[in-house]
Amino acid sequence: MKTRMCCAVILAGALGALVGCRVEQKDARPYVVDVPVAPEVWEATATAELTNYLSRIALSGRVTVEGRDRVVFHVGNTAFAESKGLSSAAFQEEEWAIESFGRDVVLNGGGTRGCLYAVWHFLEDFGDVHWWADNDEYVPEARPLAFGKLSARGKPHFIYRDVYRWRKADSRTAARNRLNRNGDIPIPLAYGGSFDYGPPYHCHTYNQDINFEHL
């Protein structure tokens, strides 16, 4: 079982400050983020995403859950998540969950995308953050965030989700909007990876499967 460590949330997107370190109390904010001591690459991305946007929407870092402050967000396969039966192995591929236990909030899911989806659903459904296009996002004005009991789960209904575009697209935007393929542009494993099929190619392969010279 992975052990956990708590890191105070300091600078948005400063992933190095979230993994493998402890921040002095004088720099601590009212909420903290708990990550696995050796996070998978997608768990590291989920942590960076949560940290970045929470720092922008939570005024002075103020977050409460069920009236409690000093909220701890447990991102990924942490010891706390495992203790609550919410380890990644407990989920189906791409399934995700947001569950609060007092001031402790678990954000986790199955496969390479479930943890990411938990964080993105939390930011969208509870934080009102939205990603419209590669260079167009909506981030609400910072305010104190007060949540009641948090309990949400889900899983994409379609195995394959793609909006095929000839132009070069930002795979991060595709992943944030829960696409698991971005046409011919690979989605990095840090954002869950691509749903690939084939070979020789994912479609339009008739001329590659049939040797017309012998017909």
GROMACS .gro file of C-alpha atoms in nm:
model
  215
    1MET     CA    1   0.000   0.000   0.000
    2LYS     CA    2   0.129   0.341  -0.087
    3THR     CA    3   0.195   0.572   0.201
    4ARG     CA    4   0.073   0.925   0.183
    5MET     CA    5   0.220   1.262   0.248
    6CYS     CA    6   0.051   1.597   0.285
    7CYS     CA    7   0.187   1.900   0.107
    8ALA     CA    8   0.056   2.251   0.167
    9VAL     CA    9  -0.085   2.415  -0.140
   10ILE     CA   10   0.134   2.710  -0.232
   11LEU     CA   11   0.185   2.818  -0.593
   12ALA     CA   12  -0.051   2.732  -0.876
   13GLY     CA   13   0.090   2.461  -1.096
   14ALA     CA   14   0.409   2.427  -0.889
   15LEU     CA   15   0.405   2.049  -0.902
   16GLY     CA   16   0.747   2.022  -0.752
   17ALA     CA   17   0.607   2.171  -0.433
   18LEU     CA   18   0.331   1.913  -0.424
   19VAL     CA   19   0.529   1.593  -0.456
   20GLY     CA   20   0.797   1.485  -0.215
   21CYS     CA   21   0.812   1.795   0.002
   22ARG     CA   22   0.668   1.958   0.312
   23VAL     CA   23   0.602   2.332   0.323
   24GLU     CA   24   0.671   2.546   0.629
   25GLN     CA   25   0.361   2.633   0.830
   26LYS     CA   26   0.402   3.006   0.769
   27ASP     CA   27   0.338   2.945   0.397
   28ALA     CA   28   0.045   2.708   0.447
   29ARG     CA   29  -0.301   2.784   0.318
   30PRO     CA   30  -0.630   2.674   0.478
   31TYR     CA   31  -0.657   2.364   0.256
   32VAL     CA   32  -0.396   2.102   0.182
   33VAL     CA   33  -0.351   1.841  -0.088
   34ASP     CA   34  -0.256   1.483  -0.006
   35VAL     CA   35  -0.087   1.285  -0.284
   36PRO     CA   36   0.074   0.941  -0.308
   37VAL     CA   37   0.443   0.949  -0.217
   38ALA     CA   38   0.524   0.818  -0.567
   39PRO     CA   39   0.232   0.936  -0.782
   40GLU     CA   40   0.160   0.805  -1.128
   41VAL     CA   41   0.208   1.064  -1.401
   42TRP     CA   42  -0.169   1.118  -1.436
   43GLU     CA   43  -0.203   1.161  -1.060
   44ALA     CA   44   0.067   1.429  -1.074
   45THR     CA   45  -0.128   1.605  -1.351
   46ALA     CA   46  -0.453   1.581  -1.155
   47THR     CA   47  -0.277   1.734  -0.854
   48ALA     CA   48  -0.138   2.020  -1.063
   49GLU     CA   49  -0.479   2.087  -1.219
   50LEU     CA   50  -0.654   2.095  -0.882
   51THR     CA   51  -0.386   2.315  -0.728
   52ASN     CA   52  -0.380   2.560  -1.017
   53TYR     CA   53  -0.754   2.623  -1.033
   54LEU     CA   54  -0.823   2.612  -0.660
   55SER     CA   55  -0.561   2.883  -0.612
   56ARG     CA   56  -0.755   3.096  -0.861
   57ILE     CA   57  -1.112   3.040  -0.740
   58ALA     CA   58  -1.073   2.997  -0.362
   59LEU     CA   59  -1.038   3.345  -0.215
   60SER     CA   60  -0.739   3.349   0.022
   61GLY     CA   61  -0.742   2.971   0.006
   62ARG     CA   62  -1.065   2.952   0.202
   63VAL     CA   63  -1.244   2.621   0.149
   64THR     CA   64  -1.492   2.454   0.382
   65VAL     CA   65  -1.673   2.121   0.358
   66GLU     CA   66  -1.973   2.063   0.583
   67GLY     CA   67  -1.870   2.374   0.776
   68ARG     CA   68  -1.516   2.249   0.842
   69ASP     CA   69  -1.199   2.426   0.734
   70ARG     CA   70  -0.847   2.284   0.688
   71VAL     CA   71  -0.993   2.068   0.413
   72VAL     CA   72  -0.767   1.790   0.286
   73PHE     CA   73  -0.804   1.690  -0.079
   74HIS     CA   74  -0.678   1.333  -0.128
   75VAL     CA   75  -0.587   1.309  -0.497
   76GLY     CA   76  -0.531   0.967  -0.650
   77ASN     CA   77  -0.438   0.642  -0.486
   78THR     CA   78  -0.351   0.777  -0.141
   79ALA     CA   79  -0.346   0.580   0.182
   80PHE     CA   80  -0.661   0.763   0.296
   81ALA     CA   81  -0.843   0.671  -0.028
   82GLU     CA   82  -0.742   0.308   0.017
   83SER     CA   83  -0.861   0.312   0.378
   84LYS     CA   84  -1.206   0.419   0.255
   85GLY     CA   85  -1.223   0.152  -0.016
   86LEU     CA   86  -1.161   0.410  -0.288
   87SER     CA   87  -0.829   0.291  -0.429
   88SER     CA   88  -0.797   0.292  -0.807
   89ALA     CA   89  -0.836  -0.087  -0.812
   90ALA     CA   90  -1.190  -0.046  -0.673
   91PHE     CA   91  -1.304   0.136  -0.988
   92GLN     CA   92  -1.375   0.035  -1.345
   93GLU     CA   93  -1.170   0.191  -1.623
   94GLU     CA   94  -1.251   0.566  -1.645
   95GLU     CA   95  -1.492   0.550  -1.351
   96TRP     CA   96  -1.446   0.838  -1.106
   97ALA     CA   97  -1.562   0.945  -0.762
   98ILE     CA   98  -1.573   1.252  -0.539
   99GLU     CA   99  -1.646   1.161  -0.177
  100SER     CA  100  -1.610   1.368   0.139
  101PHE     CA  101  -1.557   1.232   0.489
  102GLY     CA  102  -1.583   1.534   0.712
  103ARG     CA  103  -1.304   1.767   0.601
  104ASP     CA  104  -1.136   1.491   0.396
  105VAL     CA  105  -1.225   1.482   0.026
  106VAL     CA  106  -1.123   1.188  -0.195
  107LEU     CA  107  -1.079   1.249  -0.568
  108ASN     CA  108  -0.996   0.923  -0.742
  109GLY     CA  109  -1.096   0.677  -1.011
  110GLY     CA  110  -0.995   0.385  -1.228
  111GLY     CA  111  -0.735   0.344  -1.500
  112THR     CA  112  -0.531   0.636  -1.625
  113ARG     CA  113  -0.824   0.879  -1.651
  114GLY     CA  114  -1.047   0.821  -1.349
  115CYS     CA  115  -0.843   1.035  -1.111
  116LEU     CA  116  -0.822   1.314  -1.369
  117TYR     CA  117  -1.196   1.296  -1.432
  118ALA     CA  118  -1.266   1.324  -1.059
  119VAL     CA  119  -1.061   1.644  -1.040
  120TRP     CA  120  -1.210   1.793  -1.355
  121HIS     CA  121  -1.566   1.710  -1.247
  122PHE     CA  122  -1.497   1.869  -0.909
  123LEU     CA  123  -1.366   2.186  -1.074
  124GLU     CA  124  -1.654   2.200  -1.323
  125ASP     CA  125  -1.950   2.077  -1.119
  126PHE     CA  126  -1.858   2.233  -0.786
  127GLY     CA  127  -1.610   2.509  -0.878
  128ASP     CA  128  -1.780   2.640  -1.197
  129VAL     CA  129  -1.459   2.617  -1.403
  130HIS     CA  130  -1.510   2.539  -1.773
  131TRP     CA  131  -1.285   2.474  -2.074
  132TRP     CA  132  -1.449   2.584  -2.398
  133ALA     CA  133  -1.159   2.563  -2.644
  134ASP     CA  134  -0.780   2.554  -2.659
  135ASN     CA  135  -0.746   2.920  -2.560
  136ASP     CA  136  -1.085   2.983  -2.405
  137GLU     CA  137  -1.168   2.891  -2.049
  138TYR     CA  138  -1.401   3.029  -1.784
  139VAL     CA  139  -1.263   3.073  -1.434
  140PRO     CA  140  -1.504   3.246  -1.193
  141GLU     CA  141  -1.396   3.528  -0.969
  142ALA     CA  142  -1.225   3.410  -0.652
  143ARG     CA  143  -1.458   3.366  -0.355
  144PRO     CA  144  -1.468   3.159  -0.036
  145LEU     CA  145  -1.573   2.806  -0.133
  146ALA     CA  146  -1.826   2.639   0.096
  147PHE     CA  147  -1.948   2.288   0.018
  148GLY     CA  148  -2.186   2.055   0.190
  149LYS     CA  149  -2.143   1.679   0.184
  150LEU     CA  150  -1.966   1.589  -0.142
  151SER     CA  151  -2.071   1.267  -0.311
  152ALA     CA  152  -2.059   1.223  -0.687
  153ARG     CA  153  -1.965   0.934  -0.912
  154GLY     CA  154  -1.978   0.859  -1.280
  155LYS     CA  155  -1.838   0.683  -1.583
  156PRO     CA  156  -1.849   0.786  -1.951
  157HIS     CA  157  -2.132   0.616  -2.139
  158PHE     CA  158  -1.933   0.569  -2.459
  159ILE     CA  159  -1.612   0.366  -2.474
  160TYR     CA  160  -1.469   0.579  -2.757
  161ARG     CA  161  -1.499   0.959  -2.750
  162ASP     CA  162  -1.336   1.172  -3.018
  163VAL     CA  163  -1.404   1.487  -3.219
  164TYR     CA  164  -1.183   1.435  -3.523
  165ARG     CA  165  -1.016   1.755  -3.640
  166TRP     CA  166  -0.763   1.795  -3.918
  167ARG     CA  167  -0.601   2.097  -3.761
  168LYS     CA  168  -0.358   2.053  -3.475
  169ALA     CA  169  -0.560   2.051  -3.153
  170ASP     CA  170  -0.459   2.083  -2.792
  171SER     CA  171  -0.485   1.735  -2.643
  172ARG     CA  172  -0.512   1.888  -2.296
  173THR     CA  173  -0.840   2.055  -2.397
  174ALA     CA  174  -0.966   1.726  -2.541
  175ALA     CA  175  -0.879   1.541  -2.221
  176ARG     CA  176  -1.034   1.807  -1.998
  177ASN     CA  177  -1.358   1.762  -2.191
  178ARG     CA  178  -1.339   1.386  -2.136
  179LEU     CA  179  -1.243   1.285  -2.489
  180ASN     CA  180  -1.016   0.983  -2.488
  181ARG     CA  181  -0.884   1.034  -2.838
  182ASN     CA  182  -0.791   1.351  -3.026
  183GLY     CA  183  -0.795   1.244  -3.388
  184ASP     CA  184  -0.440   1.175  -3.499
  185ILE     CA  185  -0.290   1.391  -3.224
  186PRO     CA  186  -0.180   1.169  -2.933
  187ILE     CA  187  -0.306   1.249  -2.584
  188PRO     CA  188  -0.005   1.218  -2.349
  189LEU     CA  189  -0.022   0.962  -2.071
  190ALA     CA  190   0.001   1.252  -1.827
  191TYR     CA  191  -0.352   1.341  -1.946
  192GLY     CA  192  -0.475   0.982  -1.955
  193GLY     CA  193  -0.336   0.865  -2.290
  194SER     CA  194  -0.521   0.790  -2.614
  195PHE     CA  195  -0.780   0.524  -2.687
  196ASP     CA  196  -0.605   0.358  -2.981
  197TYR     CA  197  -0.728   0.090  -3.216
  198GLY     CA  198  -0.597  -0.078  -3.528
  199PRO     CA  199  -0.350  -0.154  -3.685
  200PRO     CA  200  -0.274  -0.080  -3.964
  201TYR     CA  201  -0.467   0.243  -3.901
  202HIS     CA  202  -0.773   0.341  -3.702
  203CYS     CA  203  -0.998   0.369  -4.009
  204HIS     CA  204  -0.993   0.392  -4.390
  205THR     CA  205  -0.772   0.080  -4.411
  206TYR     CA  206  -0.935  -0.105  -4.701
  207ASN     CA  207  -0.649  -0.030  -4.937
  208GLN     CA  208  -0.400  -0.145  -4.674
  209ASP     CA  209  -0.580  -0.474  -4.606
  210ILE     CA  210  -0.636  -0.578  -4.969
  211ASN     CA  211  -0.358  -0.642  -5.218
  212PHE     CA  212  -0.516  -0.502  -5.535
  213GLU     CA  213  -0.224  -0.612  -5.755
  214HIS     CA  214  -0.349  -0.973  -5.739
  215LEU     CA  215  -0.715  -0.901  -5.817
   0.00000   0.00000   0.00000
